[in-house]
PDB file of N, CA and C in Angstrom:
ATOM      1  N   ALA A 141      11.811  -9.171  12.504  1.00 85.00           N
ATOM      2  CA  ALA A 141      12.937 -10.031  12.806  1.00 85.00           C
ATOM      3  C   ALA A 141      12.847 -11.332  12.012  1.00 85.00           C
ATOM      4  N   ALA A 142      11.647 -11.893  11.873  1.00 89.00           N
ATOM      5  CA  ALA A 142      11.490 -13.138  11.124  1.00 89.00           C
ATOM      6  C   ALA A 142      11.828 -12.939   9.651  1.00 89.00           C
ATOM      7  N   ASP A 143      11.518 -11.774   9.118  1.00 90.00           N
ATOM      8  CA  ASP A 143      11.848 -11.447   7.736  1.00 90.00           C
ATOM      9  C   ASP A 143      13.368 -11.481   7.544  1.00 90.00           C
ATOM     10  N   ALA A 144      14.108 -10.879   8.461  1.00 93.00           N
ATOM     11  CA  ALA A 144      15.569 -10.851   8.374  1.00 93.00           C
ATOM     12  C   ALA A 144      16.158 -12.250   8.505  1.00 93.00           C
ATOM     13  N   ILE A 145      15.579 -13.086   9.354  1.00 90.00           N
ATOM     14  CA  ILE A 145      16.074 -14.454   9.516  1.00 90.00           C
ATOM     15  C   ILE A 145      15.872 -15.245   8.231  1.00 90.00           C
ATOM     16  N   LEU A 146      14.689 -15.121   7.624  1.00 91.00           N
ATOM     17  CA  LEU A 146      14.432 -15.823   6.359  1.00 91.00           C
ATOM     18  C   LEU A 146      15.380 -15.344   5.259  1.00 91.00           C
ATOM     19  N   GLN A 147      15.578 -14.041   5.167  1.00 92.00           N
ATOM     20  CA  GLN A 147      16.483 -13.508   4.156  1.00 92.00           C
ATOM     21  C   GLN A 147      17.897 -14.025   4.368  1.00 92.00           C
ATOM     22  N   ASP A 148      18.327 -14.097   5.624  1.00 90.00           N
ATOM     23  CA  ASP A 148      19.666 -14.581   5.922  1.00 90.00           C
ATOM     24  C   ASP A 148      19.813 -16.064   5.567  1.00 90.00           C
ATOM     25  N   LEU A 149      18.809 -16.871   5.900  1.00 88.00           N
ATOM     26  CA  LEU A 149      18.857 -18.296   5.569  1.00 88.00           C
ATOM     27  C   LEU A 149      18.880 -18.542   4.066  1.00 88.00           C
ATOM     28  N   LEU A 150      18.202 -17.705   3.324  1.00 90.00           N
ATOM     29  CA  LEU A 150      18.049 -17.916   1.887  1.00 90.00           C
ATOM     30  C   LEU A 150      19.026 -17.105   1.047  1.00 90.00           C
ATOM     31  N   THR A 151      20.091 -16.624   1.673  1.00 89.00           N
ATOM     32  CA  THR A 151      21.136 -15.909   0.951  1.00 89.00           C
ATOM     33  C   THR A 151      22.227 -16.892   0.565  1.00 89.00           C
ATOM     34  N   ILE A 152      22.615 -16.872  -0.690  1.00 87.00           N
ATOM     35  CA  ILE A 152      23.686 -17.758  -1.159  1.00 87.00           C
ATOM     36  C   ILE A 152      25.015 -17.114  -0.806  1.00 87.00           C
ATOM     37  N   ARG A 153      25.853 -17.898  -0.107  1.00 87.00           N
ATOM     38  CA  ARG A 153      27.174 -17.421   0.282  1.00 87.00           C
ATOM     39  C   ARG A 153      28.214 -18.422  -0.217  1.00 87.00           C
ATOM     40  N   ALA A 154      29.442 -17.970  -0.347  1.00 85.00           N
ATOM     41  CA  ALA A 154      30.505 -18.855  -0.807  1.00 85.00           C
ATOM     42  C   ALA A 154      31.806 -18.503  -0.097  1.00 85.00           C
ATOM     43  N   ASP A 155      32.618 -19.527   0.088  1.00 84.00           N
ATOM     44  CA  ASP A 155      33.993 -19.299   0.503  1.00 84.00           C
ATOM     45  C   ASP A 155      34.876 -20.050  -0.486  1.00 84.00           C
ATOM     46  N   ARG A 156      36.115 -20.260  -0.138  1.00 84.00           N
ATOM     47  CA  ARG A 156      37.030 -20.878  -1.092  1.00 84.00           C
ATOM     48  C   ARG A 156      36.695 -22.327  -1.393  1.00 84.00           C
ATOM     49  N   ASP A 157      35.989 -22.990  -0.487  1.00 85.00           N
ATOM     50  CA  ASP A 157      35.758 -24.424  -0.639  1.00 85.00           C
ATOM     51  C   ASP A 157      34.367 -24.806  -1.127  1.00 85.00           C
ATOM     52  N   ARG A 158      33.354 -24.040  -0.734  1.00 85.00           N
ATOM     53  CA  ARG A 158      31.997 -24.451  -1.087  1.00 85.00           C
ATOM     54  C   ARG A 158      31.009 -23.300  -1.011  1.00 85.00           C
ATOM     55  N   TYR A 159      29.797 -23.579  -1.506  1.00 85.00           N
ATOM     56  CA  TYR A 159      28.693 -22.628  -1.432  1.00 85.00           C
ATOM     57  C   TYR A 159      27.805 -22.991  -0.249  1.00 85.00           C
ATOM     58  N   TYR A 160      27.149 -22.000   0.314  1.00 86.00           N
ATOM     59  CA  TYR A 160      26.226 -22.200   1.419  1.00 86.00           C
ATOM     60  C   TYR A 160      24.876 -21.595   1.041  1.00 86.00           C
ATOM     61  N   PHE A 161      23.832 -22.391   1.216  1.00 87.00           N
ATOM     62  CA  PHE A 161      22.474 -21.935   0.923  1.00 87.00           C
ATOM     63  C   PHE A 161      21.558 -22.690   1.872  1.00 87.00           C
ATOM     64  N   GLY A 162      20.842 -21.991   2.719  1.00 88.00           N
ATOM     65  CA  GLY A 162      20.105 -22.612   3.802  1.00 88.00           C
ATOM     66  C   GLY A 162      18.755 -23.195   3.462  1.00 88.00           C
ATOM     67  N   VAL A 163      18.395 -23.258   2.193  1.00 89.00           N
ATOM     68  CA  VAL A 163      17.050 -23.737   1.846  1.00 89.00           C
ATOM     69  C   VAL A 163      16.874 -25.214   2.193  1.00 89.00           C
ATOM     70  N   ASP A 164      17.882 -26.041   1.960  1.00 88.00           N
ATOM     71  CA  ASP A 164      17.759 -27.464   2.298  1.00 88.00           C
ATOM     72  C   ASP A 164      17.606 -27.657   3.802  1.00 88.00           C
ATOM     73  N   ALA A 165      18.390 -26.925   4.568  1.00 90.00           N
ATOM     74  CA  ALA A 165      18.289 -27.021   6.029  1.00 90.00           C
ATOM     75  C   ALA A 165      16.932 -26.514   6.515  1.00 90.00           C
ATOM     76  N   LEU A 166      16.442 -25.437   5.917  1.00 90.00           N
ATOM     77  CA  LEU A 166      15.153 -24.876   6.316  1.00 90.00           C
ATOM     78  C   LEU A 166      14.021 -25.874   6.086  1.00 90.00           C
ATOM     79  N   PHE A 167      13.960 -26.469   4.885  1.00 90.00           N
ATOM     80  CA  PHE A 167      12.865 -27.386   4.575  1.00 90.00           C
ATOM     81  C   PHE A 167      13.031 -28.746   5.257  1.00 90.00           C
ATOM     82  N   SER A 168      14.256 -29.159   5.575  1.00 89.00           N
ATOM     83  CA  SER A 168      14.399 -30.430   6.301  1.00 89.00           C
ATOM     84  C   SER A 168      14.059 -30.253   7.774  1.00 89.00           C
ATOM     85  N   ARG A 169      14.387 -29.110   8.338  1.00 91.00           N
ATOM     86  CA  ARG A 169      14.053 -28.849   9.742  1.00 91.00           C
ATOM     87  C   ARG A 169      12.583 -28.486   9.918  1.00 91.00           C
ATOM     88  N   HIS A 170      12.029 -27.750   8.958  1.00 91.00           N
ATOM     89  CA  HIS A 170      10.635 -27.293   9.024  1.00 91.00           C
ATOM     90  C   HIS A 170       9.909 -27.649   7.718  1.00 91.00           C
ATOM     91  N   PRO A 171       9.566 -28.914   7.530  1.00 89.00           N
ATOM     92  CA  PRO A 171       8.885 -29.282   6.275  1.00 89.00           C
ATOM     93  C   PRO A 171       7.517 -28.628   6.119  1.00 89.00           C
ATOM     94  N   ASP A 172       6.955 -28.136   7.215  1.00 90.00           N
ATOM     95  CA  ASP A 172       5.652 -27.485   7.173  1.00 90.00           C
ATOM     96  C   ASP A 172       5.760 -25.964   7.174  1.00 90.00           C
ATOM     97  N   ILE A 173       6.902 -25.432   6.756  1.00 91.00           N
ATOM     98  CA  ILE A 173       7.144 -23.984   6.832  1.00 91.00           C
ATOM     99  C   ILE A 173       6.108 -23.189   6.034  1.00 91.00           C
ATOM    100  N   VAL A 174       5.722 -23.668   4.875  1.00 92.00           N
ATOM    101  CA  VAL A 174       4.755 -22.928   4.053  1.00 92.00           C
ATOM    102  C   VAL A 174       3.389 -22.918   4.724  1.00 92.00           C
ATOM    103  N   ARG A 175       2.964 -24.050   5.249  1.00 92.00           N
ATOM    104  CA  ARG A 175       1.676 -24.111   5.944  1.00 92.00           C
ATOM    105  C   ARG A 175       1.658 -23.199   7.163  1.00 92.00           C
ATOM    106  N   ARG A 176       2.753 -23.181   7.907  1.00 93.00           N
ATOM    107  CA  ARG A 176       2.818 -22.339   9.106  1.00 93.00           C
ATOM    108  C   ARG A 176       2.853 -20.856   8.744  1.00 93.00           C
ATOM    109  N   LEU A 177       3.561 -20.525   7.671  1.00 92.00           N
ATOM    110  CA  LEU A 177       3.585 -19.126   7.247  1.00 92.00           C
ATOM    111  C   LEU A 177       2.219 -18.690   6.731  1.00 92.00           C
ATOM    112  N   CYS A 178       1.527 -19.567   6.006  1.00 91.00           N
ATOM    113  CA  CYS A 178       0.172 -19.235   5.533  1.00 91.00           C
ATOM    114  C   CYS A 178      -0.755 -18.952   6.708  1.00 91.00           C
ATOM    115  N   ALA A 179      -0.614 -19.742   7.756  1.00 91.00           N
ATOM    116  CA  ALA A 179      -1.515 -19.598   8.900  1.00 91.00           C
ATOM    117  C   ALA A 179      -1.131 -18.440   9.803  1.00 91.00           C
ATOM    118  N   ASP A 180       0.168 -18.258  10.044  1.00 92.00           N
ATOM    119  CA  ASP A 180       0.599 -17.302  11.070  1.00 92.00           C
ATOM    120  C   ASP A 180       1.205 -16.007  10.531  1.00 92.00           C
ATOM    121  N   ALA A 181       1.851 -16.059   9.373  1.00 91.00           N
ATOM    122  CA  ALA A 181       2.531 -14.867   8.863  1.00 91.00           C
ATOM    123  C   ALA A 181       2.535 -14.876   7.336  1.00 91.00           C
ATOM    124  N   PRO A 182       1.379 -14.658   6.717  1.00 90.00           N
ATOM    125  CA  PRO A 182       1.321 -14.747   5.252  1.00 90.00           C
ATOM    126  C   PRO A 182       2.213 -13.737   4.524  1.00 90.00           C
ATOM    127  N   ASP A 183       2.540 -12.622   5.156  1.00 90.00           N
ATOM    128  CA  ASP A 183       3.424 -11.647   4.510  1.00 90.00           C
ATOM    129  C   ASP A 183       4.830 -12.202   4.310  1.00 90.00           C
ATOM    130  N   LEU A 184       5.223 -13.164   5.134  1.00 92.00           N
ATOM    131  CA  LEU A 184       6.560 -13.743   5.017  1.00 92.00           C
ATOM    132  C   LEU A 184       6.671 -14.742   3.873  1.00 92.00           C
ATOM    133  N   LEU A 185       5.550 -15.146   3.300  1.00 92.00           N
ATOM    134  CA  LEU A 185       5.610 -16.059   2.158  1.00 92.00           C
ATOM    135  C   LEU A 185       6.333 -15.429   0.979  1.00 92.00           C
ATOM    136  N   TRP A 186       6.153 -14.128   0.780  1.00 92.00           N
ATOM    137  CA  TRP A 186       6.856 -13.439  -0.303  1.00 92.00           C
ATOM    138  C   TRP A 186       8.359 -13.479  -0.073  1.00 92.00           C
ATOM    139  N   THR A 187       8.793 -13.291   1.164  1.00 93.00           N
ATOM    140  CA  THR A 187      10.221 -13.356   1.484  1.00 93.00           C
ATOM    141  C   THR A 187      10.757 -14.748   1.198  1.00 93.00           C
ATOM    142  N   LEU A 188      10.005 -15.772   1.593  1.00 93.00           N
ATOM    143  CA  LEU A 188      10.422 -17.148   1.344  1.00 93.00           C
ATOM    144  C   LEU A 188      10.512 -17.428  -0.146  1.00 93.00           C
ATOM    145  N   LEU A 189       9.489 -17.077  -0.894  1.00 92.00           N
ATOM    146  CA  LEU A 189       9.483 -17.348  -2.331  1.00 92.00           C
ATOM    147  C   LEU A 189      10.543 -16.542  -3.072  1.00 92.00           C
ATOM    148  N   ASP A 190      10.740 -15.293  -2.681  1.00 92.00           N
ATOM    149  CA  ASP A 190      11.800 -14.486  -3.296  1.00 92.00           C
ATOM    150  C   ASP A 190      13.174 -15.074  -3.011  1.00 92.00           C
ATOM    151  N   GLY A 191      13.339 -15.681  -1.840  1.00 92.00           N
ATOM    152  CA  GLY A 191      14.615 -16.294  -1.497  1.00 92.00           C
ATOM    153  C   GLY A 191      14.913 -17.554  -2.295  1.00 92.00           C
ATOM    154  N   LEU A 192      13.914 -18.103  -2.953  1.00 91.00           N
ATOM    155  CA  LEU A 192      14.101 -19.296  -3.772  1.00 91.00           C
ATOM    156  C   LEU A 192      14.474 -18.959  -5.212  1.00 91.00           C
ATOM    157  N   VAL A 193      14.780 -17.690  -5.478  1.00 91.00           N
ATOM    158  CA  VAL A 193      15.174 -17.250  -6.817  1.00 91.00           C
ATOM    159  C   VAL A 193      16.533 -16.566  -6.727  1.00 91.00           C
ATOM    160  N   TRP A 194      17.460 -17.007  -7.568  1.00 90.00           N
ATOM    161  CA  TRP A 194      18.743 -16.315  -7.700  1.00 90.00           C
ATOM    162  C   TRP A 194      18.745 -15.583  -9.024  1.00 90.00           C
ATOM    163  N   ARG A 195      19.065 -14.302  -8.974  1.00 89.00           N
ATOM    164  CA  ARG A 195      19.116 -13.495 -10.195  1.00 89.00           C
ATOM    165  C   ARG A 195      20.533 -12.981 -10.392  1.00 89.00           C
ATOM    166  N   SER A 196      21.030 -13.107 -11.596  1.00 90.00           N
ATOM    167  CA  SER A 196      22.374 -12.643 -11.910  1.00 90.00           C
ATOM    168  C   SER A 196      22.427 -11.117 -11.884  1.00 90.00           C
ATOM    169  N   ARG A 197      23.584 -10.608 -11.525  1.00 90.00           N
ATOM    170  CA  ARG A 197      23.762  -9.149 -11.574  1.00 90.00           C
ATOM    171  C   ARG A 197      23.978  -8.675 -13.004  1.00 90.00           C
ATOM    172  N   ALA A 198      24.525  -9.548 -13.834  1.00 93.00           N
ATOM    173  CA  ALA A 198      24.870  -9.182 -15.202  1.00 93.00           C
ATOM    174  C   ALA A 198      23.635  -9.234 -16.097  1.00 93.00           C
ATOM    175  N   VAL A 199      23.506  -8.222 -16.937  1.00 92.00           N
ATOM    176  CA  VAL A 199      22.422  -8.166 -17.918  1.00 92.00           C
ATOM    177  C   VAL A 199      23.042  -8.299 -19.302  1.00 92.00           C
ATOM    178  N   GLU A 200      22.558  -9.262 -20.077  1.00 93.00           N
ATOM    179  CA  GLU A 200      23.071  -9.490 -21.424  1.00 93.00           C
ATOM    180  C   GLU A 200      21.939  -9.327 -22.426  1.00 93.00           C
ATOM    181  N   ASN A 201      22.075  -8.373 -23.310  1.00 94.00           N
ATOM    182  CA  ASN A 201      21.060  -8.097 -24.332  1.00 94.00           C
ATOM    183  C   ASN A 201      19.685  -7.866 -23.720  1.00 94.00           C
ATOM    184  N   GLY A 202      19.649  -7.218 -22.574  1.00 93.00           N
ATOM    185  CA  GLY A 202      18.383  -6.921 -21.911  1.00 93.00           C
ATOM    186  C   GLY A 202      17.818  -8.072 -21.105  1.00 93.00           C
ATOM    187  N   TRP A 203      18.540  -9.182 -21.018  1.00 94.00           N
ATOM    188  CA  TRP A 203      18.072 -10.359 -20.288  1.00 94.00           C
ATOM    189  C   TRP A 203      18.954 -10.590 -19.061  1.00 94.00           C
ATOM    190  N   ARG A 204      18.348 -11.054 -18.007  1.00 92.00           N
ATOM    191  CA  ARG A 204      19.068 -11.390 -16.785  1.00 92.00           C
ATOM    192  C   ARG A 204      18.816 -12.861 -16.470  1.00 92.00           C
ATOM    193  N   ARG A 205      19.896 -13.603 -16.233  1.00 93.00           N
ATOM    194  CA  ARG A 205      19.746 -15.017 -15.908  1.00 93.00           C
ATOM    195  C   ARG A 205      19.162 -15.175 -14.512  1.00 93.00           C
ATOM    196  N   ALA A 206      18.362 -16.217 -14.333  1.00 91.00           N
ATOM    197  CA  ALA A 206      17.770 -16.507 -13.023  1.00 91.00           C
ATOM    198  C   ALA A 206      17.734 -18.025 -12.831  1.00 91.00           C
ATOM    199  N   VAL A 207      17.874 -18.427 -11.575  1.00 90.00           N
ATOM    200  CA  VAL A 207      17.770 -19.841 -11.203  1.00 90.00           C
ATOM    201  C   VAL A 207      16.661 -19.945 -10.172  1.00 90.00           C
ATOM    202  N   TYR A 208      15.715 -20.850 -10.433  1.00 90.00           N
ATOM    203  CA  TYR A 208      14.605 -21.077  -9.515  1.00 90.00           C
ATOM    204  C   TYR A 208      14.881 -22.348  -8.717  1.00 90.00           C
ATOM    205  N   PHE A 209      14.940 -22.232  -7.407  1.00 89.00           N
ATOM    206  CA  PHE A 209      15.155 -23.373  -6.528  1.00 89.00           C
ATOM    207  C   PHE A 209      13.786 -23.886  -6.077  1.00 89.00           C
ATOM    208  N   CYS A 210      13.168 -24.694  -6.925  1.00 87.00           N
ATOM    209  CA  CYS A 210      11.791 -25.109  -6.671  1.00 87.00           C
ATOM    210  C   CYS A 210      11.685 -26.583  -6.265  1.00 87.00           C
ATOM    211  N   LYS A 211      12.812 -27.218  -5.943  1.00 88.00           N
ATOM    212  CA  LYS A 211      12.789 -28.636  -5.566  1.00 88.00           C
ATOM    213  C   LYS A 211      11.846 -28.885  -4.402  1.00 88.00           C
ATOM    214  N   HIS A 212      11.929 -28.075  -3.369  1.00 88.00           N
ATOM    215  CA  HIS A 212      11.111 -28.290  -2.173  1.00 88.00           C
ATOM    216  C   HIS A 212       9.654 -27.899  -2.390  1.00 88.00           C
ATOM    217  N   ILE A 213       9.383 -27.132  -3.429  1.00 87.00           N
ATOM    218  CA  ILE A 213       8.007 -26.797  -3.781  1.00 87.00           C
ATOM    219  C   ILE A 213       7.335 -28.006  -4.443  1.00 87.00           C
ATOM    220  N   LEU A 214       8.122 -28.819  -5.144  1.00 88.00           N
ATOM    221  CA  LEU A 214       7.573 -29.918  -5.925  1.00 88.00           C
ATOM    222  C   LEU A 214       7.602 -31.268  -5.214  1.00 88.00           C
ATOM    223  N   ILE A 215       8.699 -31.574  -4.503  1.00 87.00           N
ATOM    224  CA  ILE A 215       8.820 -32.889  -3.867  1.00 87.00           C
ATOM    225  C   ILE A 215       9.301 -32.748  -2.425  1.00 87.00           C
ATOM    226  N   ARG A 216       8.978 -33.748  -1.621  1.00 85.00           N
ATOM    227  CA  ARG A 216       9.449 -33.801  -0.241  1.00 85.00           C
ATOM    228  C   ARG A 216      10.828 -34.461  -0.197  1.00 85.00           C
ATOM    229  N   GLU A 217      11.405 -34.495   0.998  1.00 83.00           N
ATOM    230  CA  GLU A 217      12.703 -35.129   1.166  1.00 83.00           C
ATOM    231  C   GLU A 217      12.674 -36.615   0.853  1.00 83.00           C
ATOM    232  N   ASP A 218      11.541 -37.258   1.115  1.00 85.00           N
ATOM    233  CA  ASP A 218      11.435 -38.696   0.875  1.00 85.00           C
ATOM    234  C   ASP A 218      11.050 -39.029  -0.569  1.00 85.00           C
ATOM    235  N   GLY A 219      10.939 -38.017  -1.435  1.00 86.00           N
ATOM    236  CA  GLY A 219      10.651 -38.231  -2.844  1.00 86.00           C
ATOM    237  C   GLY A 219       9.180 -38.201  -3.219  1.00 86.00           C
ATOM    238  N   ARG A 220       8.301 -38.107  -2.230  1.00 88.00           N
ATOM    239  CA  ARG A 220       6.870 -38.033  -2.522  1.00 88.00           C
ATOM    240  C   ARG A 220       6.497 -36.623  -2.951  1.00 88.00           C
ATOM    241  N   HIS A 221       5.311 -36.515  -3.548  1.00 88.00           N
ATOM    242  CA  HIS A 221       4.782 -35.228  -3.999  1.00 88.00           C
ATOM    243  C   HIS A 221       4.599 -34.289  -2.806  1.00 88.00           C
ATOM    244  N   SER A 222       5.027 -33.059  -2.948  1.00 86.00           N
ATOM    245  CA  SER A 222       4.895 -32.064  -1.883  1.00 86.00           C
ATOM    246  C   SER A 222       3.520 -31.408  -1.929  1.00 86.00           C
ATOM    247  N   SER A 223       3.057 -30.975  -0.777  1.00 86.00           N
ATOM    248  CA  SER A 223       1.749 -30.318  -0.699  1.00 86.00           C
ATOM    249  C   SER A 223       1.872 -28.797  -0.634  1.00 86.00           C
ATOM    250  N   VAL A 224       3.042 -28.267  -0.977  1.00 86.00           N
ATOM    251  CA  VAL A 224       3.272 -26.822  -0.857  1.00 86.00           C
ATOM    252  C   VAL A 224       2.329 -26.020  -1.746  1.00 86.00           C
ATOM    253  N   ILE A 225       2.149 -26.433  -2.993  1.00 85.00           N
ATOM    254  CA  ILE A 225       1.260 -25.695  -3.899  1.00 85.00           C
ATOM    255  C   ILE A 225      -0.164 -25.713  -3.353  1.00 85.00           C
ATOM    256  N   GLU A 226      -0.602 -26.848  -2.845  1.00 88.00           N
ATOM    257  CA  GLU A 226      -1.935 -26.943  -2.248  1.00 88.00           C
ATOM    258  C   GLU A 226      -2.062 -26.005  -1.047  1.00 88.00           C
ATOM    259  N   GLU A 227      -1.018 -25.926  -0.239  1.00 89.00           N
ATOM    260  CA  GLU A 227      -1.047 -25.041   0.929  1.00 89.00           C
ATOM    261  C   GLU A 227      -1.076 -23.576   0.510  1.00 89.00           C
ATOM    262  N   ILE A 228      -0.368 -23.247  -0.563  1.00 88.00           N
ATOM    263  CA  ILE A 228      -0.401 -21.870  -1.073  1.00 88.00           C
ATOM    264  C   ILE A 228      -1.798 -21.561  -1.622  1.00 88.00           C
ATOM    265  N   CYS A 229      -2.412 -22.525  -2.277  1.00 87.00           N
ATOM    266  CA  CYS A 229      -3.791 -22.332  -2.767  1.00 87.00           C
ATOM    267  C   CYS A 229      -4.751 -22.122  -1.605  1.00 87.00           C
ATOM    268  N   ASN A 230      -4.533 -22.834  -0.505  1.00 88.00           N
ATOM    269  CA  ASN A 230      -5.404 -22.693   0.664  1.00 88.00           C
ATOM    270  C   ASN A 230      -5.275 -21.335   1.340  1.00 88.00           C
ATOM    271  N   CYS A 231      -4.204 -20.609   1.036  1.00 87.00           N
ATOM    272  CA  CYS A 231      -4.046 -19.246   1.578  1.00 87.00           C
ATOM    273  C   CYS A 231      -5.055 -18.283   0.958  1.00 87.00           C
ATOM    274  N   LYS A 232      -5.549 -18.648  -0.225  1.00 86.00           N
ATOM    275  CA  LYS A 232      -6.548 -17.836  -0.946  1.00 86.00           C
ATOM    276  C   LYS A 232      -6.042 -16.429  -1.257  1.00 86.00           C
ATOM    277  N   ASP A 233      -4.760 -16.351  -1.638  1.00 86.00           N
ATOM    278  CA  ASP A 233      -4.169 -15.083  -2.058  1.00 86.00           C
ATOM    279  C   ASP A 233      -3.736 -15.248  -3.520  1.00 86.00           C
ATOM    280  N   PRO A 234      -4.489 -14.685  -4.459  1.00 87.00           N
ATOM    281  CA  PRO A 234      -4.157 -14.889  -5.871  1.00 87.00           C
ATOM    282  C   PRO A 234      -2.805 -14.311  -6.268  1.00 87.00           C
ATOM    283  N   ARG A 235      -2.306 -13.334  -5.524  1.00 88.00           N
ATOM    284  CA  ARG A 235      -0.993 -12.766  -5.842  1.00 88.00           C
ATOM    285  C   ARG A 235       0.117 -13.797  -5.658  1.00 88.00           C
ATOM    286  N   LEU A 236      -0.040 -14.695  -4.673  1.00 87.00           N
ATOM    287  CA  LEU A 236       0.973 -15.719  -4.452  1.00 87.00           C
ATOM    288  C   LEU A 236       1.073 -16.674  -5.633  1.00 87.00           C
ATOM    289  N   MET A 237      -0.046 -16.960  -6.263  1.00 87.00           N
ATOM    290  CA  MET A 237      -0.042 -17.870  -7.415  1.00 87.00           C
ATOM    291  C   MET A 237       0.685 -17.273  -8.620  1.00 87.00           C
ATOM    292  N   CYS A 238       0.866 -15.966  -8.618  1.00 88.00           N
ATOM    293  CA  CYS A 238       1.560 -15.295  -9.718  1.00 88.00           C
ATOM    294  C   CYS A 238       3.066 -15.175  -9.464  1.00 88.00           C
ATOM    295  N   HIS A 239       3.527 -15.568  -8.279  1.00 88.00           N
ATOM    296  CA  HIS A 239       4.962 -15.491  -8.004  1.00 88.00           C
ATOM    297  C   HIS A 239       5.703 -16.435  -8.958  1.00 88.00           C
ATOM    298  N   PRO A 240       6.852 -16.024  -9.491  1.00 88.00           N
ATOM    299  CA  PRO A 240       7.548 -16.857 -10.479  1.00 88.00           C
ATOM    300  C   PRO A 240       7.873 -18.271 -10.009  1.00 88.00           C
ATOM    301  N   VAL A 241       8.187 -18.478  -8.749  1.00 87.00           N
ATOM    302  CA  VAL A 241       8.511 -19.815  -8.258  1.00 87.00           C
ATOM    303  C   VAL A 241       7.278 -20.712  -8.292  1.00 87.00           C
ATOM    304  N   VAL A 242       6.141 -20.179  -7.937  1.00 86.00           N
ATOM    305  CA  VAL A 242       4.901 -20.960  -7.926  1.00 86.00           C
ATOM    306  C   VAL A 242       4.382 -21.156  -9.342  1.00 86.00           C
ATOM    307  N   ALA A 243       4.427 -20.109 -10.144  1.00 82.00           N
ATOM    308  CA  ALA A 243       3.913 -20.190 -11.520  1.00 82.00           C
ATOM    309  C   ALA A 243       4.792 -21.041 -12.410  1.00 82.00           C
ATOM    310  N   TYR A 244       6.042 -21.235 -12.033  1.00 74.00           N
ATOM    311  CA  TYR A 244       6.956 -22.036 -12.836  1.00 74.00           C
ATOM    312  C   TYR A 244       6.448 -23.446 -12.932  1.00 74.00           C
TER     313      TYR A 244
END
């Protein structure tokens, strides 16, 4: 159930007036989400990190455009340096360090 909730929050939606993307709300409500996932549900970190990447459906010359939403990985809401990378390192899972959002 938590996997489905994360996927739903991190899905980009649009209507006639604006786009909706729950990543800002998620990190402002739960600034410690990465630390809590590392401690309680490390499998959900992949869902979170995958949700921070938008990939185009269109392929041009074998390439697919992608947008990485890594603002919350790098800085906090108050503009200070974020500890997300340090928390991911503390998980001691080398596969997480290879995720495109983290490796970027």
